Short mmCIF file of C-alpha atoms in Angstrom, two decimals:
data_model
loop_
_atom_site.label_atom_id
_atom_site.label_comp_id
_atom_site.label_asym_id
_atom_site.label_seq_id
_atom_site.Cartn_x
_atom_site.Cartn_y
_atom_site.Cartn_z
CA MET A 1 -18.77 74.91 -43.97
CA SER A 2 -22.42 75.40 -43.10
CA ALA A 3 -25.90 75.48 -44.51
CA PRO A 4 -28.41 78.33 -44.26
CA LEU A 5 -29.31 79.57 -40.77
CA GLY A 6 -31.58 77.21 -38.91
CA ALA A 7 -30.27 74.01 -40.51
CA PRO A 8 -32.08 71.19 -38.67
CA LEU A 9 -29.31 68.61 -39.02
CA ARG A 10 -25.56 68.36 -38.77
CA LEU A 11 -23.98 66.09 -41.39
CA ALA A 12 -20.75 64.46 -40.21
CA SER A 13 -19.51 63.96 -43.77
CA ALA A 14 -17.89 66.01 -46.51
CA SER A 15 -19.64 63.91 -49.17
CA PRO A 16 -21.52 66.13 -51.63
CA ARG A 17 -23.54 63.08 -52.60
CA ARG A 18 -24.96 62.67 -49.09
CA ARG A 19 -25.72 66.37 -48.87
CA GLU A 20 -27.55 66.21 -52.22
CA LEU A 21 -29.54 63.14 -51.13
CA LEU A 22 -30.66 64.88 -47.94
CA ALA A 23 -31.56 68.00 -49.93
CA SER A 24 -33.71 65.82 -52.18
CA ILE A 25 -35.98 65.07 -49.19
CA GLY A 26 -36.00 68.68 -48.02
CA VAL A 27 -33.41 68.45 -45.23
CA GLU A 28 -30.93 71.31 -44.92
CA VAL A 29 -27.66 70.50 -43.22
CA GLU A 30 -24.70 72.04 -41.45
CA VAL A 31 -21.62 70.18 -42.71
CA ALA A 32 -19.05 69.12 -40.10
CA PRO A 33 -16.90 66.25 -41.44
CA ALA A 34 -15.78 63.73 -38.81
CA ASP A 35 -12.24 62.41 -39.06
CA ILE A 36 -12.12 58.91 -37.57
CA ASP A 37 -10.03 55.77 -37.95
CA GLU A 38 -11.77 53.59 -40.57
CA THR A 39 -9.61 50.50 -40.05
CA PRO A 40 -11.74 47.33 -39.69
CA GLN A 41 -11.39 45.60 -36.34
CA PRO A 42 -10.01 42.03 -36.27
CA GLY A 43 -12.75 39.62 -37.34
CA GLU A 44 -15.28 42.42 -37.84
CA LEU A 45 -18.04 41.54 -40.32
CA PRO A 46 -18.83 44.11 -43.03
CA ALA A 47 -22.32 44.93 -41.72
CA ALA A 48 -20.99 45.56 -38.21
CA TYR A 49 -18.15 47.60 -39.71
CA VAL A 50 -20.31 50.09 -41.64
CA GLU A 51 -22.76 50.54 -38.78
CA ARG A 52 -19.93 51.08 -36.28
CA LEU A 53 -18.30 53.70 -38.51
CA ALA A 54 -21.64 55.46 -39.01
CA ARG A 55 -22.13 55.62 -35.24
CA ASP A 56 -18.55 56.76 -34.63
CA LYS A 57 -18.88 59.51 -37.23
CA ALA A 58 -22.22 60.69 -35.83
CA GLN A 59 -20.77 60.76 -32.32
CA ALA A 60 -17.67 62.68 -33.41
CA GLY A 61 -19.70 65.09 -35.53
CA ALA A 62 -22.13 65.83 -32.70
CA ALA A 63 -19.42 67.43 -30.56
CA GLY A 64 -20.27 71.02 -29.64
CA THR A 65 -23.79 71.10 -31.10
CA SER A 66 -27.32 70.46 -29.94
CA LEU A 67 -28.39 69.62 -33.49
CA PRO A 68 -29.23 66.03 -34.40
CA THR A 69 -26.19 64.67 -36.22
CA LEU A 70 -26.02 62.11 -39.01
CA GLY A 71 -23.06 59.86 -39.76
CA SER A 72 -22.86 57.33 -42.57
CA ASP A 73 -20.42 54.92 -44.15
CA THR A 74 -20.55 52.85 -47.34
CA ALA A 75 -18.46 49.79 -48.16
CA VAL A 76 -18.34 47.59 -51.24
CA VAL A 77 -18.14 43.95 -50.16
CA LEU A 78 -17.01 41.03 -52.30
CA GLY A 79 -17.46 37.81 -50.37
CA GLN A 80 -16.45 39.02 -46.91
CA ARG A 81 -13.74 41.34 -48.26
CA ILE A 82 -14.33 45.04 -47.62
CA LEU A 83 -13.28 47.21 -50.55
CA GLY A 84 -12.62 50.76 -49.46
CA LYS A 85 -11.30 53.68 -51.47
CA PRO A 86 -8.42 52.70 -53.77
CA ARG A 87 -4.91 53.66 -52.67
CA ASP A 88 -3.71 54.20 -56.24
CA ARG A 89 -4.27 53.15 -59.86
CA GLU A 90 -3.05 49.60 -59.27
CA ASP A 91 -5.43 49.14 -56.35
CA ALA A 92 -8.37 50.54 -58.33
CA VAL A 93 -7.65 48.29 -61.30
CA ALA A 94 -7.44 45.27 -58.98
CA MET A 95 -10.79 46.15 -57.38
CA LEU A 96 -12.60 46.71 -60.67
CA THR A 97 -11.10 43.56 -62.16
CA ALA A 98 -12.33 41.57 -59.14
CA LEU A 99 -15.82 43.13 -59.39
CA SER A 100 -16.05 42.67 -63.16
CA GLY A 101 -18.85 40.27 -64.14
CA THR A 102 -19.81 39.60 -60.51
CA THR A 103 -22.64 40.30 -58.10
CA HIS A 104 -21.37 41.97 -54.95
CA GLU A 105 -22.89 43.76 -51.98
CA VAL A 106 -22.86 47.43 -51.11
CA MET A 107 -23.44 48.01 -47.40
CA THR A 108 -24.30 51.43 -46.02
CA GLY A 109 -24.61 52.23 -42.35
CA VAL A 110 -26.43 55.32 -41.10
CA ALA A 111 -26.67 56.72 -37.57
CA VAL A 112 -28.43 59.77 -36.14
CA THR A 113 -27.91 61.31 -32.70
CA GLY A 114 -30.68 63.28 -31.07
CA PRO A 115 -33.29 63.33 -28.30
CA HIS A 116 -33.60 59.55 -28.48
CA GLY A 117 -29.87 58.93 -28.16
CA MET A 118 -28.01 57.16 -30.93
CA LEU A 119 -30.18 55.42 -33.53
CA SER A 120 -28.58 53.39 -36.30
CA THR A 121 -29.13 50.79 -38.98
CA TYR A 122 -27.51 49.44 -42.12
CA VAL A 123 -28.74 48.47 -45.58
CA THR A 124 -27.40 45.85 -47.99
CA THR A 125 -27.87 46.22 -51.75
CA ARG A 126 -26.75 43.66 -54.32
CA VAL A 127 -25.09 45.10 -57.43
CA THR A 128 -24.17 43.17 -60.58
CA LEU A 129 -21.53 44.59 -62.89
CA ARG A 130 -21.20 43.38 -66.47
CA PRO A 131 -17.80 42.02 -67.53
CA LEU A 132 -15.37 44.91 -67.97
CA GLU A 133 -12.61 45.14 -70.55
CA ALA A 134 -9.13 46.21 -69.45
CA HIS A 135 -9.28 49.29 -71.67
CA GLU A 136 -12.59 50.33 -70.05
CA ILE A 137 -11.09 50.03 -66.59
CA ASP A 138 -8.08 52.07 -67.68
CA ALA A 139 -10.27 54.77 -69.25
CA TYR A 140 -12.44 54.87 -66.16
CA TRP A 141 -9.42 55.36 -63.90
CA ARG A 142 -8.20 58.19 -66.13
CA SER A 143 -11.55 59.96 -65.58
CA ARG A 144 -10.46 60.28 -61.90
CA GLU A 145 -13.95 59.33 -60.74
CA PRO A 146 -12.81 56.16 -58.88
CA VAL A 147 -10.21 57.97 -56.73
CA ASP A 148 -12.40 58.62 -53.68
CA LYS A 149 -15.08 55.96 -54.16
CA ALA A 150 -15.53 52.75 -52.18
CA GLY A 151 -14.88 49.82 -54.50
CA ALA A 152 -13.41 52.29 -57.03
CA TYR A 153 -16.69 53.11 -58.77
CA ALA A 154 -19.64 55.50 -58.55
CA ILE A 155 -23.03 54.13 -59.55
CA GLN A 156 -24.36 57.67 -60.06
CA GLY A 157 -21.48 58.64 -62.33
CA LEU A 158 -19.69 57.29 -65.38
CA ALA A 159 -19.75 53.76 -64.00
CA ALA A 160 -23.54 53.64 -64.43
CA ILE A 161 -22.89 51.98 -67.81
CA PHE A 162 -21.16 49.09 -66.01
CA VAL A 163 -24.15 48.28 -63.80
CA GLU A 164 -26.27 45.46 -65.16
CA ARG A 165 -28.66 45.15 -62.22
CA ILE A 166 -29.23 46.28 -58.65
CA GLU A 167 -31.39 44.61 -56.01
CA GLY A 168 -32.20 46.95 -53.15
CA SER A 169 -31.68 50.64 -52.46
CA HIS A 170 -30.13 52.74 -55.22
CA SER A 171 -29.69 55.72 -52.89
CA ALA A 172 -27.79 53.52 -50.40
CA VAL A 173 -25.26 52.68 -53.11
CA VAL A 174 -24.89 56.40 -53.85
CA GLY A 175 -24.23 56.99 -50.15
CA LEU A 176 -27.38 57.15 -48.02
CA PRO A 177 -30.43 54.84 -47.81
CA LEU A 178 -33.20 57.43 -47.90
CA PHE A 179 -36.07 55.16 -46.82
CA GLU A 180 -34.27 54.09 -43.64
CA THR A 181 -32.68 57.51 -43.09
CA ALA A 182 -36.09 59.22 -43.16
CA LYS A 183 -37.29 56.93 -40.38
CA LEU A 184 -34.29 57.73 -38.17
CA LEU A 185 -34.54 61.47 -38.83
CA THR A 186 -38.23 61.72 -37.98
CA ARG A 187 -37.67 59.75 -34.77
CA GLN A 188 -35.07 62.37 -33.83
CA GLY A 189 -37.43 65.25 -34.63
CA VAL A 190 -35.94 66.34 -37.98
CA SER A 191 -38.48 67.65 -40.48
CA LEU A 192 -38.67 66.25 -44.01
CA TRP A 193 -39.82 68.41 -46.94
CA GLY A 194 -39.78 71.25 -44.43
CA GLU A 195 -42.73 69.61 -42.69
CA ARG A 196 -43.21 67.51 -39.54
CA LEU A 197 -44.00 64.16 -41.12
CA ALA A 198 -44.70 60.95 -39.28
CA VAL A 199 -42.77 58.18 -41.05
CA PRO A 200 -43.87 54.77 -39.72
#
């Protein structure tokens, strides 16, 4: 799958959300999903985990191209427990029940390869969900939206009605922290808005 000719960036992700976020700041992409092992390493902290996966995805996605390549990973974190994509309905219900009425963290790592090597960072956003009723969780699962979402919910989708408050980057929770991403992209020579901008 690819973007129009002359795409300035390769995106090592099949996520339509990340592609849409990059399009919103005028960056066209060539899509080349990276298939890597996403198992946390023993004793690995969540922040180190998401940044490592972002770097690994960018590195894998950069194979065979001279284009700058972006990799990213998002994890929902409750305490120090990393909540990935649910395995099945039971797992999704358990995640949403644990998140119900709590404030948790959403950590997103982003990495970009290019002329300056591998540049990466991560962003932490605090999200508070209101208490959820069992029937709401069941109805939400039946919508199929939680199936491929970290923590079994999508802040930009139906689950928006569950979100009481966020502190930090909304776009990072969706899948890509645009403020930080713009800095990395411009350092690697990728134009934003179709223009050469200098982002401090």
